[in-house]
Amino acid sequence: MSQLEKSFYSKSSMYSFIVVVILFMSMWIGTGQFSHMDWMLFGYMVSSFIFFIGMTVRLTSWIMRPATHEVIKRSIQKMKSKNSQKRNGKAIFKTLIDNIILQKYIFKRGVYRGIQHWLIAWGCIGSLAITFGLTLGWMHFKLVDASTYQMVVFNIPTIQMAADGWLAQMFFEGLNITASMLLIGLAMAIIRRIRDKDLKVTQRAEFDLFPLYLLLAVTLTGLFLTVSYKLLGGWMHPQLALIHQITVVVFLVYFPFGKLVHLPMRPMAVSVPMNYQETPGVDTRDCSGCGELYSNDEQIEDVKAILGAQAFDLKNDEGDWLADYCPACRRKLRVMSQLNLPKGAGKAAPVQTNNGIHMPGFGRKRSEDFYQPAHSGKEEL
Amino acid sequence: MRKVMYLEFERCIGCRACQAACRECGGHDAKERNYVEYVDFFENRQTYPMLCMQCKDPACARVCPANAIQITEEGVVLSAMEEKCIGCRNCTFGCPFGIPKFDFEENKMYKCDMCYDRTQHEIAPMCASVCPSDAIRFIDHDEMMDLRRRRTQMNLIEGKKPSENNKWDYVPEFFGVYSD
Ligand code: SF4
Ligand code: SF4
């Protein structure tokens, strides 16, 4: 691999090359040596290539960040390890169902947000799947006889269906269904962005609003196309098709570099139950200060490695690391060292307020005789 | 922004008004992001407030595998972006000062962002605006320098001299975002 890497200018150019070759091969197979390319979709095809190259560059640079790299390294190690297979399977299954398919945690942030996000997410994924499937020639439909269509995936004939059956309808209306989902979700999101004042604090036009309006443009022009040929007898169809194509191209080119790139990054959430916490909220490692459970060994090891890789020196004078302490102990360590009462300086005593002078700091430990009963000193005199 | 947060831990009287104020802040979902804790509960009732330092090179952002923690142009370290955070809690364990909190239900990290909605317009954060004993203050950089100088003089009156590696013996903590 390293030999191959040397032949390229950078990691991302290497991976982009590999991705392009794979895409090209898949097209070659899918379209039967380019025998049934849909040249109407040529513009979409070029932008799909740009999309995949952009995505590869973006994800490569993301994975090269020390933190991401470390977490992924740990995940791969877990995947390979024989005795954590059961845990891995459970983690992947649970993350897939709860986080990705049902998106339960977003519903907990609010039902409105949950519905909105679910509609946009699955509308997007569905539309992208259909778009790529058709433009890259991964699948197409063949008329077998007058009333039967057959779906051809990667040039392999698969299921047959009646041309007016519900399955065929589902396939042909696929983009309309996903577009309707998107439309509802987007409307909800835009209303939320307008109504919710808290969002305005950190919202950025180019990051939070642009993708929203861009998606809306794609969706609306797409739906108009359907309206045009179904209801208006093809009115303005070529112009609308061109506008739609432009919006889709902008969308595909933008996708890897904006907010929406969280879609391919999200599956990393599986590393949380797989690498670190088998059950959420259950810790197994104890703090070197107070002994309370606060994390687990693997995670602290990774955090130390990531910090070390970025030249953070968080070692205490005693030779242990800040990461060995629970968050509460760290807060205390910070206060105490700032007030010049580091570990081992003894107990903090109450601030003396009746000596006329305001003493900064929490005060020092009083000498032992302060704690003696008042008379004991007198008797000695 | 010329204003800074100025903390005098020993002034804290443990009323927890800052935490109540934090809960009230917009978008905080009635959960506080700051801490008020006992120095040594068995010895006395001294408490101290604790907030995020808004580090210049934040460890929390550096250990985040999802690149979810963003820093504003003023230098405020924000809570994780909700769409990116994968909920691993690396930030909680990476922060040297134990600041980021985590909501297991909603699967998101939240932390003190110095009330960015307020401080970006030079309005004091919620905690600083309610602290009755001035343990947390949001003041001008110059005023802060002045206070520290006075504090040094006070220490000299008490006969405390700063020694090497010991500057904290005589100056309280300040942090936050200011352009110098
Ligand atoms: S959370 Fe911790 S590391 Fe991050 S900016 Fe605040 S004090 Fe610094
Ligand atoms: S919990 Fe979220 S913000 Fe914190 S390190 Fe993990 S992904 Fe980043």
JSON list of C-alpha atoms and ligand atoms in Angstrom, two decimals, chain A residues 312 334, chain B residues 51-61 69 75-78 91 94-100 109 111-112, ligand 1:
[
{"chain": "A", "resi": 312, "resn": "PHE", "atom": "CA", "xyz": [-0.93, 18.21, 24.57]},
{"chain": "A", "resi": 334, "resn": "ARG", "atom": "CA", "xyz": [-7.78, 23.19, 38.61]},
{"chain": "B", "resi": 51, "resn": "LEU", "atom": "CA", "xyz": [-16.95, 27.41, 33.85]},
{"chain": "B", "resi": 52, "resn": "CYS", "atom": "CA", "xyz": [-15.36, 26.54, 30.55]},
{"chain": "B", "resi": 53, "resn": "MET", "atom": "CA", "xyz": [-12.06, 28.32, 29.93]},
{"chain": "B", "resi": 54, "resn": "GLN", "atom": "CA", "xyz": [-12.76, 28.87, 26.23]},
{"chain": "B", "resi": 55, "resn": "CYS", "atom": "CA", "xyz": [-9.25, 27.56, 25.52]},
{"chain": "B", "resi": 56, "resn": "LYS", "atom": "CA", "xyz": [-7.32, 29.03, 22.61]},
{"chain": "B", "resi": 57, "resn": "ASP", "atom": "CA", "xyz": [-6.40, 25.51, 21.49]},
{"chain": "B", "resi": 58, "resn": "PRO", "atom": "CA", "xyz": [-9.20, 23.46, 23.01]},
{"chain": "B", "resi": 59, "resn": "ALA", "atom": "CA", "xyz": [-8.43, 19.88, 23.93]},
{"chain": "B", "resi": 60, "resn": "CYS", "atom": "CA", "xyz": [-12.13, 19.05, 23.67]},
{"chain": "B", "resi": 61, "resn": "ALA", "atom": "CA", "xyz": [-12.24, 20.00, 20.00]},
{"chain": "B", "resi": 69, "resn": "ILE", "atom": "CA", "xyz": [-16.82, 21.34, 18.29]},
{"chain": "B", "resi": 75, "resn": "GLY", "atom": "CA", "xyz": [-12.76, 32.53, 20.05]},
{"chain": "B", "resi": 76, "resn": "VAL", "atom": "CA", "xyz": [-15.77, 31.09, 21.89]},
{"chain": "B", "resi": 77, "resn": "VAL", "atom": "CA", "xyz": [-15.74, 27.29, 21.96]},
{"chain": "B", "resi": 78, "resn": "LEU", "atom": "CA", "xyz": [-19.29, 26.21, 21.15]},
{"chain": "B", "resi": 91, "resn": "CYS", "atom": "CA", "xyz": [-14.54, 15.67, 24.74]},
{"chain": "B", "resi": 94, "resn": "GLY", "atom": "CA", "xyz": [-10.20, 15.08, 26.92]},
{"chain": "B", "resi": 95, "resn": "CYS", "atom": "CA", "xyz": [-10.99, 18.43, 28.53]},
{"chain": "B", "resi": 96, "resn": "PRO", "atom": "CA", "xyz": [-8.37, 19.10, 31.20]},
{"chain": "B", "resi": 97, "resn": "PHE", "atom": "CA", "xyz": [-10.95, 20.88, 33.31]},
{"chain": "B", "resi": 98, "resn": "GLY", "atom": "CA", "xyz": [-13.89, 18.48, 33.23]},
{"chain": "B", "resi": 99, "resn": "ILE", "atom": "CA", "xyz": [-16.36, 20.79, 31.52]},
{"chain": "B", "resi": 100, "resn": "PRO", "atom": "CA", "xyz": [-18.37, 19.20, 28.68]},
{"chain": "B", "resi": 109, "resn": "MET", "atom": "CA", "xyz": [-22.85, 17.03, 24.19]},
{"chain": "B", "resi": 111, "resn": "LYS", "atom": "CA", "xyz": [-21.02, 22.82, 27.34]},
{"chain": "B", "resi": 112, "resn": "CYS", "atom": "CA", "xyz": [-20.63, 26.38, 28.52]},
{"chain": "C", "resi": 1, "resn": "SF4", "atom": "S1", "xyz": [-14.46, 22.42, 27.36]},
{"chain": "C", "resi": 1, "resn": "SF4", "atom": "FE1", "xyz": [-12.49, 22.21, 28.34]},
{"chain": "C", "resi": 1, "resn": "SF4", "atom": "S2", "xyz": [-10.99, 21.99, 26.67]},
{"chain": "C", "resi": 1, "resn": "SF4", "atom": "FE2", "xyz": [-12.91, 22.74, 25.77]},
{"chain": "C", "resi": 1, "resn": "SF4", "atom": "S3", "xyz": [-12.60, 24.96, 25.71]},
{"chain": "C", "resi": 1, "resn": "SF4", "atom": "FE3", "xyz": [-13.68, 24.48, 27.64]},
{"chain": "C", "resi": 1, "resn": "SF4", "atom": "S4", "xyz": [-12.08, 24.26, 29.16]},
{"chain": "C", "resi": 1, "resn": "SF4", "atom": "FE4", "xyz": [-11.08, 24.16, 27.14]}
]
